Each structure stands twice: as C-alpha cells, then as structure tokens.
Tab-separated table of C-alpha atoms in Angstrom:
chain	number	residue	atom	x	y	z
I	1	UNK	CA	39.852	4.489	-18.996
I	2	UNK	CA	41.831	3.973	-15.803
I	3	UNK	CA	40.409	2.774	-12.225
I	4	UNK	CA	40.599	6.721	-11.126
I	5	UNK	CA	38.739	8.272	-14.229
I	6	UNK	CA	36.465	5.516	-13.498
I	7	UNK	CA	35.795	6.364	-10.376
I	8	UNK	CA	35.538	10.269	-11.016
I	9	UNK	CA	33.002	9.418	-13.851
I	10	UNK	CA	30.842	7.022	-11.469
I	11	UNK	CA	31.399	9.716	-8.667
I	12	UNK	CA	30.189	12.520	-11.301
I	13	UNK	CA	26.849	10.437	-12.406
I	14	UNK	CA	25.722	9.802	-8.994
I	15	UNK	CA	25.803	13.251	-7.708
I	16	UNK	CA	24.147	14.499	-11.018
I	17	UNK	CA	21.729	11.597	-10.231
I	18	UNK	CA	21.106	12.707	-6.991
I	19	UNK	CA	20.605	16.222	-7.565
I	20	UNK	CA	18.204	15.223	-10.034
I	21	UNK	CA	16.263	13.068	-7.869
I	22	UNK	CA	16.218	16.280	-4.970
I	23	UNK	CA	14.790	18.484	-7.802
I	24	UNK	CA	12.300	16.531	-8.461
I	25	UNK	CA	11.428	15.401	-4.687
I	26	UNK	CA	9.085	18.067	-3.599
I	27	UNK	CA	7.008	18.897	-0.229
I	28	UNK	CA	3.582	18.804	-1.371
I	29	UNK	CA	1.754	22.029	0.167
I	30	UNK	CA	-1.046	21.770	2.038
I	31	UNK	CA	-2.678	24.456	3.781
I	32	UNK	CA	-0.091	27.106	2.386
I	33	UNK	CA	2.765	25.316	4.058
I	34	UNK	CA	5.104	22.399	2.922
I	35	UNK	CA	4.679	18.845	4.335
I	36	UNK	CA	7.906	17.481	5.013
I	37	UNK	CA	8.216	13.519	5.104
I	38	UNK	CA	10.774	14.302	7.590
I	39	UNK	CA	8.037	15.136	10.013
I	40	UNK	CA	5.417	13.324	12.231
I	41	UNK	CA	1.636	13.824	11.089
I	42	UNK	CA	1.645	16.059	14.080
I	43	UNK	CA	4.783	18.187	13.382
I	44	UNK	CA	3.257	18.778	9.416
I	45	UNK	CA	-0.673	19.734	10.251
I	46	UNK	CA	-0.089	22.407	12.666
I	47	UNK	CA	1.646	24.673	9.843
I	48	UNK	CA	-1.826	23.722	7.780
I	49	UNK	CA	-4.048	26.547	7.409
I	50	UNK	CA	-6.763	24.383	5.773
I	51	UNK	CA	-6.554	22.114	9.420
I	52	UNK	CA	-6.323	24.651	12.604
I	53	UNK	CA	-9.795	23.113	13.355
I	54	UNK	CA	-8.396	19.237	13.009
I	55	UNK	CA	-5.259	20.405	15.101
I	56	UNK	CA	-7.929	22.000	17.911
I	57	UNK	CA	-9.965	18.840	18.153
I	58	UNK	CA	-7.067	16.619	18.003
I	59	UNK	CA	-5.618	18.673	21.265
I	60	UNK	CA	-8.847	18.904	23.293
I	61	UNK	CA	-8.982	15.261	22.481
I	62	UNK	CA	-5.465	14.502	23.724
I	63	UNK	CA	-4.509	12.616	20.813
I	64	UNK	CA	-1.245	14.725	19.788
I	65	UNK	CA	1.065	12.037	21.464
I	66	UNK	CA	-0.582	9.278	19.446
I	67	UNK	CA	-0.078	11.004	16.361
I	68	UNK	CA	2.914	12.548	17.056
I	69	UNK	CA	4.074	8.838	17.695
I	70	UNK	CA	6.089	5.945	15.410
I	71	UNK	CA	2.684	4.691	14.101
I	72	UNK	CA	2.636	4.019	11.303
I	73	UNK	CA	-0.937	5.725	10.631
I	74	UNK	CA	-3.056	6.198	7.693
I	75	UNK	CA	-4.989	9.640	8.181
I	76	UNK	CA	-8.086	10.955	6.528
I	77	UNK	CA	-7.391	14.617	7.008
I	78	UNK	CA	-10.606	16.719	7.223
I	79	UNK	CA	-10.202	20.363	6.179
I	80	UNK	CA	-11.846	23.371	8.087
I	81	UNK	CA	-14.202	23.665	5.346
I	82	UNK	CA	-15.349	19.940	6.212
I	83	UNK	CA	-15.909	20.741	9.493
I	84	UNK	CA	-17.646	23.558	8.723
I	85	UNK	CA	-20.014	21.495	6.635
I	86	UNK	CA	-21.546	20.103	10.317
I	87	UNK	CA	-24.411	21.382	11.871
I	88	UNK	CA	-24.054	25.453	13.431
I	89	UNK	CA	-22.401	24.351	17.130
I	90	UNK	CA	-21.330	20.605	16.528
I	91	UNK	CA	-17.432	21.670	16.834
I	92	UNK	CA	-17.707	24.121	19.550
I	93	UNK	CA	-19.918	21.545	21.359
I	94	UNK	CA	-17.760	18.595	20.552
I	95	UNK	CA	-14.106	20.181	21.639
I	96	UNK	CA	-15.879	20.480	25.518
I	97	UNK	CA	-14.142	18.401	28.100
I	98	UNK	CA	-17.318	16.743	28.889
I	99	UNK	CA	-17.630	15.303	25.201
I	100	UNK	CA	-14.015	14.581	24.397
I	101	UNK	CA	-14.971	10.268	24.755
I	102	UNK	CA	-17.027	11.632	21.675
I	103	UNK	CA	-14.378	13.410	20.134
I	104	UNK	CA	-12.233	10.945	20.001
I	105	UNK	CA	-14.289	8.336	18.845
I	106	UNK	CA	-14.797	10.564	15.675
I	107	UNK	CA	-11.050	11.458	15.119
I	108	UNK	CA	-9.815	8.058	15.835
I	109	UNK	CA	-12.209	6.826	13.187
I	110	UNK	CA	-10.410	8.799	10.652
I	111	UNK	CA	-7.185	6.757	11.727
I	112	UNK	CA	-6.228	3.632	10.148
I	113	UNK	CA	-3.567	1.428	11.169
I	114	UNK	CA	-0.255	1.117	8.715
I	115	UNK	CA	0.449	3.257	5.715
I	116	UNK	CA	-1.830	3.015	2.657
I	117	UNK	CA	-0.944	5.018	-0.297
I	118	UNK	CA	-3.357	6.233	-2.876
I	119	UNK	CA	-1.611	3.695	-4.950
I	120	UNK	CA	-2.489	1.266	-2.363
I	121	UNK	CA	-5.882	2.149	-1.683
I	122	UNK	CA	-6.725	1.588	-5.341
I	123	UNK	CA	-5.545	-1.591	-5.593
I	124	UNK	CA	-7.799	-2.958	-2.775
I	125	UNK	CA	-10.346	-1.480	-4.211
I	126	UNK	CA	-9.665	-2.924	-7.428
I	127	UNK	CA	-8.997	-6.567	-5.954
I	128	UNK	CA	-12.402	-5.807	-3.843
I	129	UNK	CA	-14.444	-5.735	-6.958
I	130	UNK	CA	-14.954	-1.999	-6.546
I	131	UNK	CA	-14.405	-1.010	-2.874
I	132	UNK	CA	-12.558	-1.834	0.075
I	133	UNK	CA	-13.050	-1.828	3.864
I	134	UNK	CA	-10.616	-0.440	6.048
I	135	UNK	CA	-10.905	-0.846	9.764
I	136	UNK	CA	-10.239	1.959	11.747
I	137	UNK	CA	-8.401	2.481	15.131
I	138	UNK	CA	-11.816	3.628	16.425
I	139	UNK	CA	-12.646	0.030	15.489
I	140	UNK	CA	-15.542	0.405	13.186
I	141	UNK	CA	-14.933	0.221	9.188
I	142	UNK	CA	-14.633	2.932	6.004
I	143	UNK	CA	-15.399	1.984	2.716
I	144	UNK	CA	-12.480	3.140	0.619
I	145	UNK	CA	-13.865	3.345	-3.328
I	146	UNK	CA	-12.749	4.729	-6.624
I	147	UNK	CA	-14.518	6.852	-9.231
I	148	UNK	CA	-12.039	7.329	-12.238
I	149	UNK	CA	-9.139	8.085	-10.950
I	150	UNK	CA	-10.341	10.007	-7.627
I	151	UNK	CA	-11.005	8.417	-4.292
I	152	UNK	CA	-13.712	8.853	-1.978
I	153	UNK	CA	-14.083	7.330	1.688
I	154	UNK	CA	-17.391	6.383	2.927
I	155	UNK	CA	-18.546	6.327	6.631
I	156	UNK	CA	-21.339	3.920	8.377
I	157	UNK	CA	-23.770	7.033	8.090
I	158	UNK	CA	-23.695	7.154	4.749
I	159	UNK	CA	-21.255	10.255	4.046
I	160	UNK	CA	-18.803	10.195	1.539
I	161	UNK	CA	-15.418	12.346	1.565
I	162	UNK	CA	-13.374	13.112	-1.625
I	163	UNK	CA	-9.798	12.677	-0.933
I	164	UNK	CA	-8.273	15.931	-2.755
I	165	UNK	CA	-4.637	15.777	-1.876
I	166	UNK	CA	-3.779	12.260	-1.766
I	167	UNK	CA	0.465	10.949	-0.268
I	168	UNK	CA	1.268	13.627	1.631
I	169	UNK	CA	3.672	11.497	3.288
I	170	UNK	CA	4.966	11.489	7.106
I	171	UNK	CA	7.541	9.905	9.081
I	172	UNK	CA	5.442	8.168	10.785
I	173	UNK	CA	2.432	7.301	7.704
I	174	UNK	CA	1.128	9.288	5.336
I	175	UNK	CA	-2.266	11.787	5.483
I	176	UNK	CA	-5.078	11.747	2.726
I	177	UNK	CA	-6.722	15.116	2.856
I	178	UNK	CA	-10.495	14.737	2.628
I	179	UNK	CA	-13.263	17.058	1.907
I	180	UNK	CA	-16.119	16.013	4.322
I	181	UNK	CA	-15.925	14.743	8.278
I	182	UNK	CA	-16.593	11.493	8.432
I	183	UNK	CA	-18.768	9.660	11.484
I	184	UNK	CA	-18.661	6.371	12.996
C-alpha cells in the first residue's frame, strides 16, 4: 500500500469513526427538550417543561448568573412535580422578595461544588461503606446513597429524592434530575 492509499484509508476510518461516535452521542431530553452539553445549566433548564418552577425560583432568587457561570456545579434538579409535593402556598410564599435569603438557602443547597457523575456518585458511596456526604454550596451536607442501581439524595430533614435522569451534562457541570425538593 503506498503512503497516499495509506493516508486515504486512515482518513476514511476516522471519519466513519467519527460519524459513528455523533450517532451515538445524543442530547438526553428532559422536560420535552434536548440538553445540549454545549450549554450552561442555565441555557438547558429554561427549555425544561418539567422545571419552569426551578427556573422561577432560581430568578426571583437571583441566582441565574451563578449558574449561568464557569462553575463547575453539580445540580440536583427538582421537577415541578417535586415542588408541588410542598405544602399548598410554600412556592408562591417562598419566590416573595421578602423571603428570597430563604430561597436561596434552599436552591443553593441543591448545588454542589465540581462535577460528580452518577458514575461518580456511586463510587463514593461505595468507598463510604454505603453512602456519601456531599457538602453543598449552601454549606450544609446531602447524603448521596445507592439502592441497586438507582440513587437517592437525602437532606438534614430527613427527605429523600430519587434521582430519575441521572448525566445530563453541561458546559459548565452536569444536572441530576430529582424527584422530591430537598431542605437544608
């Protein structure tokens, strides 16, 4: 085989190679819409349906520059149906100017610094004999823990969130959608 066929056949495998890998790379969906890892945590949740509430709180909280920042974060993404799981009033009362130190003590505990994968996750929680803390930018700690091969997050009060769509990766970390608000 000469240099050029060579090069035309190393040429030929790496675009087939490539094209492969792009057919396989997809945008997980979450809320009806595709999560691009192109985009900041910010950038991907406002085209969620499932997180308009999230989006609302993180707003009247004035946390979109954080988020929409280099990071990298770890977020435990709360769906609308988690928030609707609070008491009748709790979101209406909490997005009020007056209670936004409030607010954001509950989203920023949802925050962790760095990116942790599910694959990640598990392994502290394998090397932790079970579970592993996680300290969160609001400062207090989550209890990250594995039952087969699902995870759940645990709060200080007790409540436990299911993540159910797990590396939806960001440009700037990568969200964990959970099923249940969690509170510092």
């Amino acid at each position: 085989m000469t240099i050029r066929n060579h090069a035309r056949t190393l040429i030929l495998a790496l675009a087939l190679a490539t094209a492969g890998g792009a057919a396989q790379a997809k945008n997980p969906m979450v809320g009806g819409a595709p999560m691009y890892a192109s985009k900041s945590i910010v950038e991907n949740a406002v085209n969620s349906k499932d997180h308009t509430t999230l989006v609302a709180a993180v707003k009247a909280a004035g946390l979109v520059d954080t988020l929409a920042g280099p990071g990298p974060f770890t977020v435990f993404a709360p769906t609308n149906a988690a928030f609707a799981k609070l008491p009748a009033g709790t979101v209406e009362s909490l997005v009020q100017p007056q209670n936004k130190p409030t607010l954001t003590k509950i989203l920023t505990y949802h925050v962790v610094p760095g990116t942790y994968t599910a694959k990640d996750l598990m392994g502290l929680v394998k090397r932790g004999g079970g579970q592993a803390e996680l300290k969160t930018v609001e400062g207090d700690n989550l209890t990250v823990m594995q039952k087969g091969k699902r995870l759940f997050v645990a709060d200080d009060k007790g409540n436990t969130a299911r993540v159910t769509i797990g590396n939806v990766m960001q440009s700037n970390g990568v969200i964990h959608v959970i099923d249940t608000v969690l509170m510092p």
